[in-house]
Coordinates of C-alpha atoms and ligand atoms in Angstrom, one line a residue:
M139 CA -22.3 34.8 -62.2
K140 CA -21.5 38.1 -61.9
N141 CA -24.9 39.4 -61.9
I142 CA -26.1 36.7 -60.2
L143 CA -24.0 37.9 -57.1
F144 CA -24.9 41.7 -58.2
L145 CA -29.0 40.9 -57.8
I146 CA -27.7 39.2 -54.4
L147 CA -25.7 42.5 -53.1
I148 CA -28.4 44.9 -54.2
P149 CA -30.5 43.8 -51.3
F150 CA -28.9 44.7 -48.8
T151 CA -26.6 47.6 -50.1
M152 CA -30.5 49.0 -50.2
F153 CA -31.2 48.0 -46.7
A154 CA -27.4 49.1 -44.8
K155 CA -29.5 52.5 -44.5
K156 CA -29.3 54.6 -41.3
P157 CA -31.6 54.0 -38.7
E158 CA -33.4 57.6 -39.5
D159 CA -34.1 56.5 -43.1
E160 CA -35.9 53.4 -42.0
R161 CA -38.7 54.3 -39.9
G162 CA -39.4 57.9 -42.1
I163 CA -40.7 60.7 -39.5
Y164 CA -42.8 58.9 -38.5
V165 CA -42.3 55.7 -36.6
K166 CA -45.2 53.4 -35.6
D167 CA -46.5 54.1 -32.0
Q168 CA -48.6 51.2 -30.1
H169 CA -50.1 53.5 -27.6
S170 CA -52.2 56.2 -30.1
Y171 CA -54.4 55.2 -32.8
S172 CA -53.3 58.7 -35.1
N173 CA -51.8 59.0 -38.1
P174 CA -49.4 61.0 -38.5
A175 CA -47.6 59.2 -41.9
E176 CA -50.4 59.9 -43.4
I177 CA -51.7 63.0 -42.3
V178 CA -49.8 65.0 -39.3
V179 CA -51.3 67.8 -36.9
Q180 CA -49.0 70.8 -37.2
H181 CA -50.4 73.8 -34.9
L182 CA -53.2 73.6 -32.7
D183 CA -56.1 76.4 -31.1
L184 CA -57.6 75.6 -28.3
S185 CA -60.5 77.0 -26.4
L186 CA -61.6 76.1 -23.7
K187 CA -64.3 77.1 -20.7
A188 CA -63.0 76.0 -17.4
D189 CA -66.2 75.2 -15.7
F190 CA -65.9 74.2 -11.9
S191 CA -69.8 73.4 -11.4
T192 CA -69.9 70.9 -13.3
K193 CA -66.0 69.6 -13.1
K194 CA -65.9 69.9 -17.0
L195 CA -64.0 71.7 -19.7
V196 CA -65.4 72.9 -22.1
G197 CA -64.8 74.0 -25.8
F198 CA -63.7 73.3 -29.4
V199 CA -60.0 72.5 -31.2
T200 CA -58.7 73.5 -33.7
L201 CA -56.2 71.7 -36.0
Q202 CA -54.2 72.6 -39.1
V203 CA -53.3 69.4 -40.9
K204 CA -50.6 68.6 -43.5
N205 CA -51.9 66.0 -45.9
L206 CA -48.9 63.8 -46.7
T207 CA -50.8 60.7 -48.7
N208 CA -54.3 61.7 -49.3
A209 CA -55.1 60.6 -47.0
D210 CA -59.1 60.2 -46.3
T211 CA -58.9 59.7 -42.6
L212 CA -58.0 61.6 -40.0
R213 CA -57.2 59.3 -36.6
L214 CA -57.7 61.1 -33.6
D215 CA -57.3 60.3 -29.7
T216 CA -59.6 60.7 -27.7
Y217 CA -60.2 59.3 -23.8
N218 CA -63.7 59.3 -22.8
L219 CA -64.2 62.7 -24.2
K220 CA -68.2 64.3 -25.0
I221 CA -67.7 65.0 -29.2
E222 CA -70.6 67.4 -29.8
S223 CA -69.5 68.5 -33.5
V224 CA -66.3 68.0 -36.5
K225 CA -66.6 71.2 -38.9
I226 CA -64.4 71.7 -41.1
N227 CA -64.9 74.9 -43.5
D228 CA -67.8 75.5 -40.6
A229 CA -69.5 72.7 -42.2
P230 CA -70.3 69.3 -40.1
V231 CA -68.9 66.5 -40.7
T232 CA -70.0 62.6 -39.9
F233 CA -67.0 61.6 -37.9
I234 CA -67.1 57.8 -36.0
L235 CA -66.4 57.6 -31.8
K236 CA -65.1 53.8 -31.9
P237 CA -65.2 51.5 -29.6
A238 CA -63.3 53.0 -25.7
D239 CA -60.1 50.3 -25.2
E240 CA -59.9 50.9 -21.7
I241 CA -56.1 51.9 -22.1
L242 CA -56.0 54.0 -25.1
G243 CA -59.9 55.6 -25.2
S244 CA -61.4 55.8 -28.6
E245 CA -60.3 56.4 -32.4
L246 CA -62.1 59.2 -33.6
A247 CA -61.7 58.7 -37.1
I248 CA -62.8 62.1 -39.2
P249 CA -63.7 62.1 -43.3
I250 CA -60.4 64.6 -44.8
T251 CA -59.8 65.1 -48.5
A252 CA -57.2 66.1 -49.6
N253 CA -57.0 69.4 -49.7
T254 CA -58.4 70.1 -45.8
K255 CA -56.3 72.5 -43.7
E256 CA -58.5 72.2 -41.3
V257 CA -60.4 70.9 -38.4
T258 CA -62.3 72.0 -35.3
I259 CA -63.7 70.3 -32.7
Y260 CA -66.8 70.7 -30.3
Y261 CA -66.2 68.4 -27.4
E262 CA -66.8 68.0 -23.4
T263 CA -64.5 66.5 -20.8
S264 CA -66.1 63.8 -18.9
P265 CA -65.7 65.1 -14.6
D266 CA -63.3 62.4 -14.6
A267 CA -61.3 63.0 -16.9
Q268 CA -58.1 61.1 -16.1
A269 CA -54.9 63.7 -16.9
L270 CA -57.5 66.0 -14.8
Q271 CA -57.2 66.9 -11.0
W272 CA -60.0 69.1 -9.7
L273 CA -58.9 70.2 -6.2
N274 CA -61.6 70.9 -3.3
P275 CA -60.6 74.1 -1.3
E276 CA -60.2 72.3 1.0
Q277 CA -57.7 70.8 -0.9
T278 CA -55.3 73.6 -1.0
A279 CA -53.1 75.7 0.7
G280 CA -55.4 78.5 0.5
K281 CA -58.7 76.7 1.5
K282 CA -60.7 79.1 -0.6
H283 CA -61.2 79.1 -4.2
P284 CA -60.9 75.5 -6.4
F285 CA -58.5 74.8 -8.2
L286 CA -57.6 72.2 -10.9
Y287 CA -54.4 71.5 -12.9
T288 CA -53.6 68.9 -16.0
Q289 CA -50.7 65.7 -16.1
S290 CA -51.1 64.8 -19.5
E291 CA -47.8 62.3 -19.8
A292 CA -47.5 59.6 -21.3
I293 CA -51.0 59.0 -22.3
L294 CA -52.9 61.2 -21.4
A295 CA -53.8 64.3 -22.8
R296 CA -56.0 62.9 -25.2
S297 CA -58.7 62.5 -22.3
W298 CA -59.0 67.1 -22.8
I299 CA -57.9 67.1 -26.2
P300 CA -59.3 65.1 -29.2
L301 CA -55.4 65.1 -30.7
Q302 CA -52.7 62.7 -32.0
D303 CA -52.0 62.4 -29.0
T304 CA -48.3 60.5 -29.8
P305 CA -45.0 61.3 -28.4
G306 CA -43.5 60.9 -31.9
I307 CA -45.2 64.7 -33.5
K308 CA -45.0 68.0 -32.5
F309 CA -47.0 71.1 -32.8
T310 CA -46.6 74.5 -32.0
W311 CA -50.9 75.3 -30.8
T312 CA -52.4 78.6 -28.8
A313 CA -55.2 78.9 -26.4
T314 CA -57.7 80.4 -25.0
I315 CA -59.2 79.9 -21.2
H316 CA -62.2 81.4 -19.9
C317 CA -61.8 80.8 -15.6
P318 CA -63.3 82.2 -12.9
K319 CA -62.2 86.2 -12.3
E320 CA -61.1 85.3 -9.3
L321 CA -58.6 83.1 -10.4
M322 CA -55.8 82.4 -12.3
A323 CA -54.7 80.2 -15.1
L324 CA -51.0 79.2 -16.0
M325 CA -49.8 76.9 -19.4
S326 CA -47.1 75.5 -21.2
C327 CA -45.2 77.9 -22.9
P328 CA -43.8 81.4 -22.3
Q329 CA -46.6 83.8 -20.6
N330 CA -46.5 87.0 -19.2
P331 CA -47.4 86.5 -14.9
K332 CA -48.2 90.2 -15.1
Q333 CA -51.5 89.3 -17.1
I334 CA -54.2 89.9 -15.8
G335 CA -57.5 87.7 -17.0
N336 CA -60.2 88.5 -15.4
G337 CA -61.0 85.3 -16.4
T338 CA -59.9 84.9 -20.1
Y339 CA -56.5 84.4 -20.7
S340 CA -54.6 83.3 -23.8
F341 CA -51.7 81.7 -24.3
K342 CA -48.8 81.1 -27.6
M343 CA -46.8 77.8 -27.7
P344 CA -43.6 79.6 -30.9
F345 CA -42.2 76.5 -30.3
A346 CA -43.2 72.8 -31.7
V347 CA -44.1 70.6 -28.3
P348 CA -45.1 66.5 -28.4
S349 CA -48.7 66.8 -26.9
Y350 CA -47.8 64.7 -23.1
L351 CA -46.5 68.7 -22.9
M352 CA -49.7 70.2 -23.3
A353 CA -50.5 71.4 -19.2
L354 CA -53.0 73.5 -17.9
S355 CA -53.2 74.8 -14.1
I356 CA -55.5 77.4 -12.6
G357 CA -56.3 78.2 -8.9
D358 CA -55.1 80.7 -6.9
L359 CA -51.8 81.5 -8.1
A360 CA -49.2 84.0 -7.7
Y361 CA -46.3 84.5 -8.7
K362 CA -42.2 85.6 -8.1
A363 CA -39.6 86.7 -9.8
Y364 CA -36.2 85.5 -9.5
D365 CA -34.9 87.4 -12.2
N366 CA -36.3 88.2 -16.2
R367 CA -37.1 84.5 -16.4
S368 CA -37.3 82.9 -14.2
G369 CA -39.9 82.5 -10.9
I370 CA -41.9 80.9 -8.8
Y371 CA -46.1 79.8 -9.2
A372 CA -48.2 79.2 -6.2
E373 CA -51.0 79.7 -4.2
P374 CA -50.0 82.9 -1.7
V375 CA -50.2 81.9 1.2
M376 CA -47.2 79.3 0.0
L377 CA -45.5 82.0 -1.9
A378 CA -42.8 82.8 -0.1
K379 CA -41.6 79.5 1.7
A380 CA -41.8 77.6 -1.8
F381 CA -39.7 81.4 -3.0
H382 CA -36.7 80.4 -0.3
E383 CA -37.1 76.7 -0.8
F384 CA -35.7 77.4 -5.0
T385 CA -33.4 80.4 -4.2
D386 CA -31.0 78.6 -6.4
L387 CA -32.8 78.8 -9.5
P388 CA -31.2 80.6 -11.5
A389 CA -28.1 78.9 -11.0
M390 CA -29.3 76.0 -11.6
I391 CA -29.7 77.3 -15.3
S392 CA -27.0 79.0 -16.2
S393 CA -25.0 75.2 -14.9
A394 CA -27.4 74.0 -17.4
E395 CA -26.7 75.8 -19.9
Q396 CA -22.4 75.8 -19.5
L397 CA -23.2 72.8 -19.6
Y398 CA -25.9 71.9 -22.8
G399 CA -25.7 75.4 -24.8
K400 CA -28.3 78.6 -24.2
Y401 CA -31.4 77.9 -21.7
P402 CA -34.2 76.9 -25.5
W403 CA -37.6 78.4 -24.2
L404 CA -37.6 81.7 -22.4
Q405 CA -38.6 81.2 -19.5
Y406 CA -38.7 78.7 -16.9
D407 CA -40.6 78.7 -14.0
V408 CA -41.5 76.4 -11.4
L409 CA -46.0 76.1 -10.5
V410 CA -45.6 74.3 -6.9
L411 CA -49.0 72.5 -6.8
P412 CA -51.5 71.4 -3.4
P413 CA -50.2 67.8 -2.3
S414 CA -52.1 65.4 -4.2
F415 CA -50.1 66.3 -7.2
P416 CA -49.4 62.5 -7.9
F417 CA -46.0 62.7 -8.8
G418 CA -42.8 64.9 -7.6
G419 CA -42.2 67.3 -10.9
M420 CA -43.7 67.3 -14.6
E421 CA -41.3 69.2 -16.8
N422 CA -44.4 71.5 -19.1
P423 CA -41.8 73.3 -20.8
C424 CA -41.3 76.8 -19.7
L425 CA -43.9 75.3 -16.4
T426 CA -42.7 72.8 -14.2
F427 CA -45.6 71.6 -11.9
A428 CA -44.1 69.7 -8.7
T429 CA -44.9 68.8 -5.1
P430 CA -44.9 70.6 -2.1
T431 CA -43.7 68.0 -1.0
I432 CA -40.3 68.3 -1.3
I433 CA -40.5 71.9 0.4
T434 CA -38.9 71.4 3.3
G435 CA -36.6 74.6 4.4
D436 CA -34.1 73.9 4.0
R437 CA -33.4 73.7 0.7
S438 CA -32.4 69.4 0.4
L439 CA -34.6 67.8 -2.0
V440 CA -33.9 70.9 -4.4
S441 CA -32.5 68.3 -7.2
L442 CA -36.1 67.2 -7.7
I443 CA -36.2 70.7 -9.7
A444 CA -32.3 70.2 -11.3
H445 CA -34.3 66.7 -12.9
E446 CA -37.1 69.1 -13.8
L447 CA -34.8 71.4 -15.8
A448 CA -33.2 69.6 -17.2
H449 CA -35.7 67.8 -19.2
S450 CA -35.5 70.6 -21.5
W451 CA -32.6 69.3 -23.4
S452 CA -33.4 65.7 -22.7
G453 CA -37.3 64.8 -23.6
N454 CA -38.6 68.6 -24.1
L455 CA -36.4 69.3 -27.5
V456 CA -34.9 65.5 -28.2
T457 CA -38.1 63.9 -27.2
N458 CA -38.5 60.2 -26.6
A459 CA -40.4 58.8 -30.3
T460 CA -42.7 56.0 -29.0
W461 CA -42.6 55.1 -25.3
N462 CA -39.7 52.3 -25.5
D463 CA -37.5 54.6 -25.7
F464 CA -38.8 56.2 -22.4
W465 CA -34.8 56.2 -21.1
L466 CA -34.0 58.5 -23.3
N467 CA -36.0 60.7 -22.0
E468 CA -35.4 60.0 -19.2
G469 CA -31.6 58.8 -18.5
F470 CA -30.6 60.9 -19.6
T471 CA -32.5 64.2 -17.2
V472 CA -31.3 61.4 -14.1
Y473 CA -27.9 61.9 -15.4
F474 CA -28.1 66.0 -16.4
E475 CA -29.6 66.7 -13.0
S476 CA -26.8 65.3 -10.9
R477 CA -24.0 67.3 -12.5
I478 CA -26.0 70.2 -11.6
M479 CA -26.6 69.3 -8.6
E480 CA -22.5 68.7 -9.1
K481 CA -21.9 72.2 -10.3
I482 CA -23.7 74.1 -7.3
Y483 CA -23.5 71.9 -5.5
G484 CA -20.4 69.9 -5.7
K485 CA -18.8 66.2 -5.4
D486 CA -19.3 65.1 -2.2
Y487 CA -22.9 66.2 -2.3
A488 CA -23.7 64.5 -5.4
D489 CA -21.9 61.9 -4.5
M490 CA -24.1 61.6 -2.0
L491 CA -27.5 62.4 -4.2
N492 CA -25.3 58.9 -6.7
L493 CA -25.7 56.8 -4.1
L494 CA -28.3 56.9 -2.6
S495 CA -30.0 56.2 -6.5
Q496 CA -28.6 53.6 -6.5
N497 CA -29.4 51.9 -3.7
E498 CA -33.2 52.6 -4.7
L499 CA -31.9 51.5 -8.5
K500 CA -29.8 48.1 -6.6
H501 CA -33.8 47.8 -4.3
T502 CA -35.9 48.6 -7.3
V503 CA -34.1 45.7 -9.6
A504 CA -34.2 43.4 -6.6
E505 CA -37.4 43.4 -6.2
M506 CA -38.5 43.4 -9.4
G507 CA -36.5 39.9 -10.1
V508 CA -32.7 40.4 -11.4
N509 CA -34.6 39.4 -15.3
N510 CA -37.9 40.9 -15.5
P511 CA -37.6 42.5 -18.9
D512 CA -39.2 45.2 -17.7
T513 CA -35.7 46.3 -15.8
K514 CA -34.6 46.4 -19.0
L515 CA -33.8 49.9 -20.4
F516 CA -35.2 49.4 -24.1
L517 CA -38.8 49.0 -22.9
T518 CA -41.2 46.7 -24.3
L519 CA -44.4 47.9 -23.9
K520 CA -47.5 45.6 -25.3
V521 CA -49.8 47.9 -22.9
V522 CA -49.1 51.4 -21.9
I523 CA -50.1 49.8 -18.1
L524 CA -46.4 50.0 -17.5
M525 CA -46.5 53.9 -18.0
M526 CA -49.0 54.7 -16.0
A527 CA -47.3 52.4 -13.4
W528 CA -44.2 53.6 -13.9
V529 CA -40.8 52.1 -13.0
I530 CA -37.9 53.4 -11.3
L531 CA -35.9 52.2 -13.9
P532 CA -35.6 53.7 -16.4
M533 CA -34.9 57.1 -14.6
K534 CA -32.4 55.4 -12.5
K535 CA -30.1 53.3 -15.0
G536 CA -29.1 55.6 -17.9
V537 CA -26.1 53.8 -19.4
F538 CA -24.7 57.8 -19.1
S539 CA -26.1 58.9 -15.3
D540 CA -23.0 56.0 -14.4
G541 CA -21.9 54.3 -17.2
I542 CA -19.1 55.8 -18.7
R543 CA -19.4 58.5 -16.4
R544 CA -16.0 59.1 -14.2
S545 CA -13.9 57.9 -16.4
S546 CA -14.9 59.7 -19.8
R547 CA -17.4 62.5 -18.7
R548 CA -15.1 64.9 -21.1
Y549 CA -15.4 63.2 -24.1
V550 CA -19.7 62.4 -23.1
G551 CA -19.9 66.1 -22.0
C552 CA -18.8 66.8 -25.1
I553 CA -21.2 64.4 -27.2
F554 CA -24.4 65.3 -25.6
K555 CA -24.3 69.4 -26.8
K556 CA -24.0 68.6 -30.3
Y557 CA -26.3 65.9 -29.9
F558 CA -28.7 68.4 -27.9
E559 CA -27.7 70.7 -30.6
E560 CA -28.2 68.9 -33.7
H561 CA -31.5 67.4 -32.9
R562 CA -33.4 69.7 -31.8
F563 CA -37.1 70.7 -31.8
Q564 CA -36.8 66.3 -33.4
T565 CA -37.4 63.0 -32.3
M566 CA -35.1 60.5 -30.5
T567 CA -35.4 56.3 -30.9
T568 CA -33.2 54.4 -29.2
K569 CA -31.4 52.8 -32.6
E570 CA -30.8 55.9 -34.3
F571 CA -29.1 57.2 -30.5
L572 CA -27.1 54.6 -30.4
H573 CA -26.1 54.6 -34.1
Y574 CA -24.9 58.5 -32.8
L575 CA -22.8 57.4 -30.1
E576 CA -21.4 54.6 -32.6
V577 CA -20.2 57.2 -34.1
N578 CA -19.5 59.7 -32.2
L579 CA -17.7 58.3 -29.7
L580 CA -17.8 54.9 -29.9
Q581 CA -15.7 53.9 -33.1
E582 CA -13.1 56.9 -32.1
N583 CA -12.8 55.8 -28.2
P584 CA -12.0 51.4 -28.0
L585 CA -11.8 51.9 -24.7
I586 CA -14.8 53.0 -23.9
K587 CA -16.7 50.7 -26.0
Q588 CA -14.7 48.0 -25.0
K589 CA -14.8 49.5 -20.9
V590 CA -19.5 49.9 -21.1
N591 CA -20.4 46.8 -23.9
V592 CA -23.5 49.4 -24.2
D593 CA -26.4 46.7 -25.7
E594 CA -26.0 45.6 -22.0
W595 CA -27.1 48.6 -20.8
V596 CA -30.2 48.9 -23.3
Y597 CA -31.3 46.0 -24.1
G598 CA -29.8 44.0 -21.0
T599 CA -32.2 42.5 -17.6
G600 CA -31.1 43.3 -14.4
L601 CA -28.3 45.6 -13.9
P602 CA -25.1 45.8 -15.9
K603 CA -21.4 44.6 -15.1
S604 CA -19.4 47.9 -15.4
L605 CA -22.4 49.4 -12.9
P606 CA -19.8 51.5 -11.2
V607 CA -19.2 51.3 -7.6
I608 CA -19.9 54.8 -5.4
K609 CA -18.5 55.9 -2.6
S610 CA -19.8 58.8 -0.4
K611 CA -17.7 60.2 2.8
Y612 CA -20.9 61.1 3.8
F613 CA -22.7 58.0 3.7
D614 CA -19.3 57.2 5.3
Q615 CA -20.1 58.4 8.9
V616 CA -23.7 57.2 9.0
E617 CA -23.7 53.5 8.2
K618 CA -21.1 53.7 11.1
A619 CA -23.2 56.2 13.9
A620 CA -26.6 53.3 12.1
A621 CA -24.4 50.8 13.4
A622 CA -23.1 51.7 16.9
F623 CA -27.0 52.0 17.2
I624 CA -28.3 48.6 16.0
K625 CA -26.1 47.4 18.5
Q626 CA -26.7 49.6 21.4
P627 CA -30.3 51.7 20.3
T628 CA -29.2 54.2 23.2
V629 CA -26.3 55.5 21.0
M630 CA -28.2 57.7 18.5
P631 CA -26.6 59.4 16.1
D632 CA -25.0 62.6 15.9
T633 CA -26.7 64.5 13.6
A634 CA -25.2 67.6 13.2
G635 CA -24.8 69.2 10.1
W636 CA -27.3 65.8 8.5
T637 CA -29.7 66.9 5.9
T638 CA -32.5 65.0 4.7
H639 CA -30.5 62.1 3.0
H640 CA -27.8 61.9 5.7
Y641 CA -31.6 61.1 7.2
L642 CA -32.7 58.3 4.3
H643 CA -29.8 56.8 4.6
F644 CA -30.1 56.0 8.1
L645 CA -33.7 55.3 8.2
R646 CA -32.7 52.7 5.3
T647 CA -29.4 51.3 7.1
I648 CA -31.3 50.6 10.2
A649 CA -34.8 49.4 8.5
P650 CA -33.8 46.1 8.2
E651 CA -33.0 45.3 11.9
M652 CA -35.0 48.1 13.4
T653 CA -37.4 46.4 16.9
Y654 CA -40.6 47.6 17.9
E655 CA -38.2 49.0 20.5
K656 CA -35.6 50.0 18.6
A657 CA -38.6 53.0 17.3
V658 CA -39.5 53.7 20.8
A659 CA -36.3 54.9 20.8
L660 CA -35.6 56.8 17.9
D661 CA -38.8 58.8 17.6
N662 CA -38.3 60.0 21.6
H663 CA -35.0 60.7 20.4
F664 CA -35.8 62.5 16.3
H665 CA -39.4 62.8 17.0
F666 CA -40.6 61.8 13.5
T667 CA -43.8 60.8 13.5
Q668 CA -44.5 64.5 13.8
I669 CA -42.0 65.6 11.1
Q670 CA -43.0 68.1 8.5
N671 CA -40.8 66.5 5.3
S672 CA -41.6 63.8 2.9
E673 CA -39.2 62.0 2.1
I674 CA -38.0 61.7 5.5
A675 CA -42.1 60.2 7.2
F676 CA -41.7 58.2 4.3
D677 CA -38.7 55.7 5.6
W678 CA -40.6 56.1 9.1
F679 CA -43.7 54.7 8.3
M680 CA -42.6 52.3 7.1
I681 CA -40.3 51.0 9.6
A682 CA -44.1 51.3 11.9
F683 CA -45.8 49.1 9.6
A684 CA -42.7 47.1 9.9
C685 CA -42.3 46.7 13.7
H686 CA -46.8 47.0 14.3
Y687 CA -45.2 50.6 16.0
K688 CA -48.8 52.1 16.9
P689 CA -48.3 55.8 18.5
A690 CA -47.7 56.6 14.8
Y691 CA -50.5 54.8 12.5
K692 CA -52.6 58.4 13.1
A693 CA -50.0 60.7 11.4
L694 CA -49.6 58.3 9.1
E695 CA -53.3 58.1 8.2
N696 CA -53.2 62.4 8.4
F697 CA -50.2 61.7 5.8
L698 CA -52.7 59.5 3.5
N699 CA -54.8 62.1 3.8
T700 CA -53.0 64.5 2.2
V701 CA -50.1 64.1 0.8
G702 CA -51.0 62.1 -3.2
R703 CA -47.8 62.0 -4.2
R704 CA -47.8 58.1 -5.8
K705 CA -43.8 57.9 -5.1
F706 CA -45.0 58.0 -1.9
I707 CA -49.0 56.0 -0.3
A708 CA -48.2 53.3 -3.2
P709 CA -45.7 51.5 -1.0
L710 CA -47.5 52.2 2.0
Y711 CA -50.3 51.2 0.4
R712 CA -48.7 47.7 -0.8
K713 CA -47.2 46.8 3.0
A714 CA -50.1 47.7 5.1
A715 CA -52.5 45.5 2.4
A716 CA -50.2 42.8 2.1
D717 CA -50.6 42.6 6.1
A718 CA -53.5 40.7 7.9
T719 CA -53.8 42.6 11.0
L720 CA -53.2 45.6 9.1
R721 CA -55.3 45.7 6.1
P722 CA -58.9 46.2 7.2
W723 CA -57.7 49.4 9.0
I724 CA -56.6 50.0 5.4
E725 CA -59.0 49.5 3.1
Q726 CA -60.4 52.4 4.9
I727 CA -58.6 54.6 5.3
Y728 CA -58.1 53.9 1.6
K729 CA -62.6 54.4 0.4
S730 CA -62.4 58.1 2.9
A731 CA -58.4 59.2 0.6
R732 CA -59.2 57.9 -2.7
P733 CA -61.5 61.1 -3.9
G734 CA -58.7 63.1 -3.4
Y735 CA -56.3 61.5 -5.3
H736 CA -54.9 61.9 -9.1
A737 CA -56.4 59.1 -11.5
V738 CA -53.0 57.8 -11.7
A739 CA -52.1 56.6 -7.9
V740 CA -56.2 56.3 -7.9
K741 CA -55.1 53.7 -10.2
T742 CA -51.5 52.3 -9.4
I743 CA -53.4 51.8 -5.4
D744 CA -57.0 50.4 -7.4
E745 CA -54.4 47.4 -8.2
I746 CA -52.9 47.0 -4.9
F747 CA -56.2 45.9 -3.4
E748 CA -57.5 44.1 -6.4
G749 CA -53.9 42.1 -6.3
K750 CA -52.5 42.5 -8.6
Ligands
BES917 N1 -41.5 63.4 -17.1 C1 -41.7 62.5 -14.4 C2 -42.6 62.3 -14.5 C3 -43.5 61.0 -15.6 C4 -43.5 59.8 -15.6 C5 -44.7 61.6 -15.8 C6 -43.8 58.9 -16.4 C7 -45.4 60.5 -16.0 C8 -44.9 59.5 -17.0 C9 -41.0 63.5 -14.6 O1 -39.9 64.0 -15.2 C10 -40.5 62.6 -13.4 O2 -38.9 62.2 -13.9 N2 -40.4 63.0 -12.2 C11 -40.3 62.1 -11.1 C12 -39.1 63.7 -9.9 C13 -37.4 63.0 -11.0 C14 -36.5 63.9 -9.7 C15 -37.0 61.2 -10.1 C16 -40.8 61.9 -9.9 O3 -42.6 62.4 -10.5 O4 -41.0 62.1 -8.5
ZN918 ZN1 -38.4 63.1 -15.2

């Protein structure tokens, strides 16, 4: 009898392991063809020539691999790459490029032996490679030179480099980039801004990073430093304005360091891109890529920089192991962003930003439906489409952005510092993180555990019950002004001291009550139609559509033809496409604007018009 019990118990104790042990070193990633558990890329050397006339990157990459299991095949991710040849020890090998899947691309299978250390792949990108956007001079601020930039997150690195395209593995890299002499090349690694390339630029990334953090940009660029570790890259005509806007950058870096430990990547610069950049920002290591639409002249949209900087810890240092764990990257970052903002600009300012963002969250959840599985933090992405369409949710609902926030910040703050130290340059799954949280925080703090139902936060749909109530004294005043205007549209708010956020909250509060007449009154007073602030312009244009306020349409058309930031343009197209009286007109606009957008924006907006 005893023996039987013993036999029954053994299997259970065998499985009572920490989640870290369960997965092995590499978690299976359903969005990659690669087989890192068998053979893993540890370093890559890239050599590419940027040909602006054919819109191609042409060259080769050498992958240094470690064969862990005597594997006979190296499987790589590619998307629309033209593979010229593959060589091992200078000898060509016969590779197989499998049929393409629309989302994942094609698996490139390369035969290897137990002793294979290096594999070189000669290839070129396709002119419509998804990660790349090749801009004509007219699409830049200076209008004289072409421009190229990449956007690799989430699974687009494979469209410009054949590699193991999964966030679960990290490698170091070097690169040599050849470009036209008059242009400057930049990559996501520490770099010397004084490097006079003369058409050839060399890069070296000494820290291990995942593939989605590989980035390249080439254009007519100049640099201005704040200090010896931070500064701004922009087109020369934009540089002074951008430098002025982001002047708090050094303060942001030191605030972040106080919270999470020393900045780990040596250099932190911001590259201001042309307005077609599909995102607000992208946390490429050492070199955040940013949209110019946050440059307003009054520094009111710089929280985006705090966000991308915060990714230097959450995301870049400790990385989501798969895209299902995306909230570990984005949710934490939203929380850190808010902590950095509060440290520099004070609690009232941070409260205002938090409330604005929580309102956006509520709005999004209401639109998606409270039972929609995509409103969970932990995603189960059967297809990666969601990543490309990208919901706002993982960002805003980060457990720590709210749940445990004010009540227990002291504890949370210190476990994060420790958490980052202990997991530097590693990857993290949701399960592992929850285990860490349990052991390091919840077990010792039953009150927090009781208050915050972590499982509900992470695995539940809709909004968790412990979502905190955020109050903003500034917004209380704005709401009063909004109520007065709705009642009597001649009563205009007193906007002394207002920043972008007050205007946004005002417009969002009055939006449901807006009429054509009220739009006329507001526009006569504030001239919103002419406003250069893209955030305010966007809210105003949404109102203009709702009220059929035609005097704004020309400016709107102009906006859609210059700005490619998906957060703005997708809702505008969606709204107009759903309105039969506007549909033919907006289709025309899209037809002319589409060639100027990046592939990720095009994909989303194509789907709007296809009714998906
Ligand atoms: N990493 C994201 C951008 C991203 C997400 C690219 C998913 C591709 C797939 C970046 O850090 C981000 O969150 N950007 C936001 C700005 C932020 C302040 C909320 C954006 O672009 O709007
Ligand atoms: Zn982010």
